[in-house]
Short mmCIF file of C-alpha atoms in Angstrom, two decimals:
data_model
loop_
_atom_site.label_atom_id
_atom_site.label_comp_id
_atom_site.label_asym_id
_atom_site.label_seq_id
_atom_site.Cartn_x
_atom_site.Cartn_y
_atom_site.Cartn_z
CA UNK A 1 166.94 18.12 -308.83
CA UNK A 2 168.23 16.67 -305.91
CA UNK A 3 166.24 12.93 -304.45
CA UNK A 4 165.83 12.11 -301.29
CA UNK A 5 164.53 8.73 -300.48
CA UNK A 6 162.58 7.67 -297.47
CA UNK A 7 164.90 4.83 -296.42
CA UNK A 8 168.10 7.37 -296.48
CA UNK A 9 166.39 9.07 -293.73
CA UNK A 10 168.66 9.35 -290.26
CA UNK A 11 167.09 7.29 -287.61
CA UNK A 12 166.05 9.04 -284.21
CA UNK A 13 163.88 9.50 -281.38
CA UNK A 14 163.44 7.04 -278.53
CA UNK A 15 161.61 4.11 -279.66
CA UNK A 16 161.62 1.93 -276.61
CA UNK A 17 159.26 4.81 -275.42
CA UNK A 18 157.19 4.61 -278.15
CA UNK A 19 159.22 7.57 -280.64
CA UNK A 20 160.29 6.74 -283.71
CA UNK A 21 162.03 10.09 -286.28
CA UNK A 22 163.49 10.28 -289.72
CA UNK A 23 165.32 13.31 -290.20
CA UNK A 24 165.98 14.09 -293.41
CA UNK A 25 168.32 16.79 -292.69
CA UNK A 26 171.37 16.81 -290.33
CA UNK A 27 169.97 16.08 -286.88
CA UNK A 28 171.11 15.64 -283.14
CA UNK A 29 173.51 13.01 -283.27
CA UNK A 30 173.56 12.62 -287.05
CA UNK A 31 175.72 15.80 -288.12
CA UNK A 32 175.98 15.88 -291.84
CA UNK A 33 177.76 18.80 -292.86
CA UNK A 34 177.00 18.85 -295.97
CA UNK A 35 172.76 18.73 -295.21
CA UNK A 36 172.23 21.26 -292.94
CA UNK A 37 169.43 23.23 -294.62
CA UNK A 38 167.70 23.75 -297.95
CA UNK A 39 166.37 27.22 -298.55
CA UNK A 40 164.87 28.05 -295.62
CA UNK A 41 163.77 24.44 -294.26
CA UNK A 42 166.49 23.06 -291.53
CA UNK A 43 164.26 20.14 -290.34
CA UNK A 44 161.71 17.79 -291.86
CA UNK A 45 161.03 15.23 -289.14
CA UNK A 46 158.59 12.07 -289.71
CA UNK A 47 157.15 11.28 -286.32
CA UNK A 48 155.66 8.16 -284.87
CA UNK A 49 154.30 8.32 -281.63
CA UNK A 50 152.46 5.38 -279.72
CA UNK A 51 149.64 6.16 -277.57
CA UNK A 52 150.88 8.00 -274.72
CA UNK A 53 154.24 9.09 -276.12
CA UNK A 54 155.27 12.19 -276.41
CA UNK A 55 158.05 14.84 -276.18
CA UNK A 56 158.50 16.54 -272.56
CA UNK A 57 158.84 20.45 -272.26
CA UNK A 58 161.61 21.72 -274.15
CA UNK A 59 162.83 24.85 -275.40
CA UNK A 60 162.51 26.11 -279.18
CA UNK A 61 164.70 29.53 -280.04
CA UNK A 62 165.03 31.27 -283.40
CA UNK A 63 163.19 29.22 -285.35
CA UNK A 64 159.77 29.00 -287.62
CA UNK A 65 157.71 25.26 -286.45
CA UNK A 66 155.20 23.88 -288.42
CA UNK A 67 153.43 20.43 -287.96
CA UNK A 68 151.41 18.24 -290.27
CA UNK A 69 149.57 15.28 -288.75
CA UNK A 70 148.97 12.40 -291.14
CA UNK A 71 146.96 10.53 -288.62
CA UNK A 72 145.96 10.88 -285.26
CA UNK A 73 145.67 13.51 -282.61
CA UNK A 74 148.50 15.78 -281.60
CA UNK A 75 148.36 17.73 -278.27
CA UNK A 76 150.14 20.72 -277.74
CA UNK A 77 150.84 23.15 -274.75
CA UNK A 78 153.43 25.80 -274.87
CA UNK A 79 154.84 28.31 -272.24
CA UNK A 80 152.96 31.07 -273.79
CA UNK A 81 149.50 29.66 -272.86
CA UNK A 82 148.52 27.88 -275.71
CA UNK A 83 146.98 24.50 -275.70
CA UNK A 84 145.62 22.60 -278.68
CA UNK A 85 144.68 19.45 -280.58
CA UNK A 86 146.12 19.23 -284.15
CA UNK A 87 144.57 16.89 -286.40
CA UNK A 88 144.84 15.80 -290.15
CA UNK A 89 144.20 18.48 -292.02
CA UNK A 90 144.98 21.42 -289.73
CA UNK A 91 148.40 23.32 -290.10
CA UNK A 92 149.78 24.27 -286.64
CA UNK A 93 152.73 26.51 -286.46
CA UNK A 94 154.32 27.85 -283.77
CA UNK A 95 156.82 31.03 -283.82
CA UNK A 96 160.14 30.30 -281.48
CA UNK A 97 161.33 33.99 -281.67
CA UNK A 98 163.96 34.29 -278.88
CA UNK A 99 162.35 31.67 -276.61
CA UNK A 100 159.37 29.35 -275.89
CA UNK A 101 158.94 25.71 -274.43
CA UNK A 102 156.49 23.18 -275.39
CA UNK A 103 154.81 19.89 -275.05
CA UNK A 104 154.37 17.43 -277.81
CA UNK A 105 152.10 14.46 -276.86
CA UNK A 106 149.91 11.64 -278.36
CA UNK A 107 147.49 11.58 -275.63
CA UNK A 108 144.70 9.64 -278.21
CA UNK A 109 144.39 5.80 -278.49
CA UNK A 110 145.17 5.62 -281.25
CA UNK A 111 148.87 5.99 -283.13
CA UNK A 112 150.14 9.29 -283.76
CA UNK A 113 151.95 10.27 -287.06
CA UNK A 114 153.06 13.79 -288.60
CA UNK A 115 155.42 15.68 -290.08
CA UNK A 116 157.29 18.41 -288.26
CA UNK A 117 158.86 20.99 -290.39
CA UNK A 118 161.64 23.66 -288.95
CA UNK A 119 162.69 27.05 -290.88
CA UNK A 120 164.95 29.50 -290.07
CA UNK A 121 163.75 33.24 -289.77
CA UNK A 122 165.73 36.07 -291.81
CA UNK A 123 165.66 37.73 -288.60
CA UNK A 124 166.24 36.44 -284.94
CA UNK A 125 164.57 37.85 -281.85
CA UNK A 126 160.92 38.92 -281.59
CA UNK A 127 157.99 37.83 -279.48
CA UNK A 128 156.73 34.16 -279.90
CA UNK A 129 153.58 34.07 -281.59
CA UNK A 130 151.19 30.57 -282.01
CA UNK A 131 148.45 30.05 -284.76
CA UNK A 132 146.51 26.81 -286.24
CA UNK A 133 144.77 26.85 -289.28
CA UNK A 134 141.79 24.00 -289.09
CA UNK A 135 141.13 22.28 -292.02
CA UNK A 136 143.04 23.79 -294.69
CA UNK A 137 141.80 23.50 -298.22
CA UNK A 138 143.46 21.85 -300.91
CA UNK A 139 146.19 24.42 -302.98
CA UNK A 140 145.23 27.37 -300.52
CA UNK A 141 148.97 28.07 -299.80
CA UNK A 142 150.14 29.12 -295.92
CA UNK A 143 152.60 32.37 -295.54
CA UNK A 144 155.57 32.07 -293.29
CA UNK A 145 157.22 35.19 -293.88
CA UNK A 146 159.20 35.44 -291.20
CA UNK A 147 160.94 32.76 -293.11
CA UNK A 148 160.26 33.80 -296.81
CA UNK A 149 158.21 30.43 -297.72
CA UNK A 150 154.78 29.65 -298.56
CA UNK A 151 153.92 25.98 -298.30
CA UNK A 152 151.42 24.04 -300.52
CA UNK A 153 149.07 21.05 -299.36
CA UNK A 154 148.19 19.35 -302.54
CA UNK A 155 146.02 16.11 -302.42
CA UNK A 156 145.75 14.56 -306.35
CA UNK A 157 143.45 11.89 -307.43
CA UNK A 158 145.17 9.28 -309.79
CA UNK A 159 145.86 10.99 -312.48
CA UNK A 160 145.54 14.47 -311.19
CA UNK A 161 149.11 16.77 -312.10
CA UNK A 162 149.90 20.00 -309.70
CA UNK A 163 152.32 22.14 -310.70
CA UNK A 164 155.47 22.87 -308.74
CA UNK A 165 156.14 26.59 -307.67
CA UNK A 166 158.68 28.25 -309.74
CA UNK A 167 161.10 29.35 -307.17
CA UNK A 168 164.63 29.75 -305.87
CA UNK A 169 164.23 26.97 -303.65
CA UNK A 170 161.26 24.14 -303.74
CA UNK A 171 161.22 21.30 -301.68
CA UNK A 172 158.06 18.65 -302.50
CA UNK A 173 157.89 16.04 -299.48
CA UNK A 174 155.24 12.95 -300.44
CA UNK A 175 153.12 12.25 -297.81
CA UNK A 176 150.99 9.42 -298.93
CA UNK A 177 150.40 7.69 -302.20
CA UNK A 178 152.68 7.73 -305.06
CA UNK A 179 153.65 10.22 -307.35
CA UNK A 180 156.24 11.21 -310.64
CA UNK A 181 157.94 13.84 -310.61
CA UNK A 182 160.79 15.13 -313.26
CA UNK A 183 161.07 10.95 -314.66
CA UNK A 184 161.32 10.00 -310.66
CA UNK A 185 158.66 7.71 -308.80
CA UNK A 186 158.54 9.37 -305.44
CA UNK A 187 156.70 7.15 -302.48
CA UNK A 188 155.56 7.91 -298.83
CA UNK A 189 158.84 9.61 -297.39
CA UNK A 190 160.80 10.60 -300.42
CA UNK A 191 161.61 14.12 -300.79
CA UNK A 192 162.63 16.31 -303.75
CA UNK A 193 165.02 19.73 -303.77
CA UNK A 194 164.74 22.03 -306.64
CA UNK A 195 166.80 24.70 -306.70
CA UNK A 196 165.89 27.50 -310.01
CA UNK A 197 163.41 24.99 -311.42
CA UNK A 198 160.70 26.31 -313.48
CA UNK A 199 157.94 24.32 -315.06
CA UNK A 200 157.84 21.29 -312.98
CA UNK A 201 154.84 19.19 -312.71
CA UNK A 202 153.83 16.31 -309.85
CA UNK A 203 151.78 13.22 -311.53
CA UNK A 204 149.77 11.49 -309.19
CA UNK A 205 150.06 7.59 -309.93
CA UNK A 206 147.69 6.87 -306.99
CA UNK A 207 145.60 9.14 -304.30
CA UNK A 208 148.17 11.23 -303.17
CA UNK A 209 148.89 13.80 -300.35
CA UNK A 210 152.00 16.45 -300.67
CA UNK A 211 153.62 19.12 -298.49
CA UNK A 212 155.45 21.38 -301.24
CA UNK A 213 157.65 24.86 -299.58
CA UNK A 214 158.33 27.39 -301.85
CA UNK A 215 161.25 29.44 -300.84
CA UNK A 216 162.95 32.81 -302.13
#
């Protein structure tokens, strides 16, 4: 089990326009060869936007994208013709293939905050593709398999356990509330690697919210 906590995080974005990133892999400017991916996953990206923020067109290539909003609205456009709102709840993921560009913008009142997860494909090349799932229920796992993942939303009352997928590769990411996890206290931001871990359980100490990817 390898613990990531929130505050070990690389700094990014622009926040004198109003962005403000934690990467928790290598990123940009922060090149850390020794955390360039886990499993599949090469990006896990906390995003703060302020009201009129956003990210200009800019191109995506080889490479599976899927957001989580924790709170507010998130507008997309892309240069396939899609336009959309994502909001909490809703998975949005958008399929790079060998090229696309989009728009990323908080175009809302109100503050802007999600999680942007990147994977890479087993195989490069192909068409991009778009898709948004609204509202997705509690432990109804989303495919990827372009990318050979499956990722869990699990929200836990106080109290509540979920288990962990048995997997090559699991990576639990805590979006809100608290949680244990293997003897660990995981809070907003921490992250957890498991690599060949099998009966692994997630406590919920509080209301909690998780993004868990299991990976071949």
């Amino acid at each position: 089990m390898d613990l990531r906590r929130a505050g070990e995080r690389y700094p990014g974005g622009e926040p004198g326009a109003g962005i403000e990133t934690r990467h928790a892999f290598s990123f940009g400017p922060h090149y850390d060869p020794d955390n360039l991916r886990f499993g599949a996953l090469i990006a896990c990206n906390e995003e703060l936007l302020a009201p009129g923020a956003g990210f200009d067109e800019h191109p995506h290539s080889h490479t599976e994208i899927v957001t989580w909003v924790i709170e507010g609205e998130l507008t997309h456009r892309d240069s396939a013709g899609h336009e959309s709102v994502v909001r909490p709840g809703d998975v949005q993921r958008l399929r790079a293939a060998a090229g696309v560009r989009h728009v990323e913008r908080n175009a809302g009142p109100l503050p802007l905050a999600f999680v942007q997860m990147w994977l890479a494909p087993r195989e490069p090349g192909g068409d991009p593709a778009y898709e948004i799932v609204r509202g997705i229920a509690d432990s109804t796992p989303y495919a990827v398999p372009e990318a050979g993942a499956m990722l869990h939303v699990r929200r836990l009352s106080a109290g509540e356990r979920t288990a962990v997928p048995d997997a090559g590769h699991a990576y639990v990411h805590v979006v809100r509330g608290g949680v244990s996890l293997a003897g660990a206290e995981l809070t907003p931001g921490d992250a957890v690697r498991l690599t060949g871990e099998v009966g692994v359980e997630a406590l919920a100490s509080t209301p909690a919210e998780l993004l868990i990817w299991e990976m071949s």
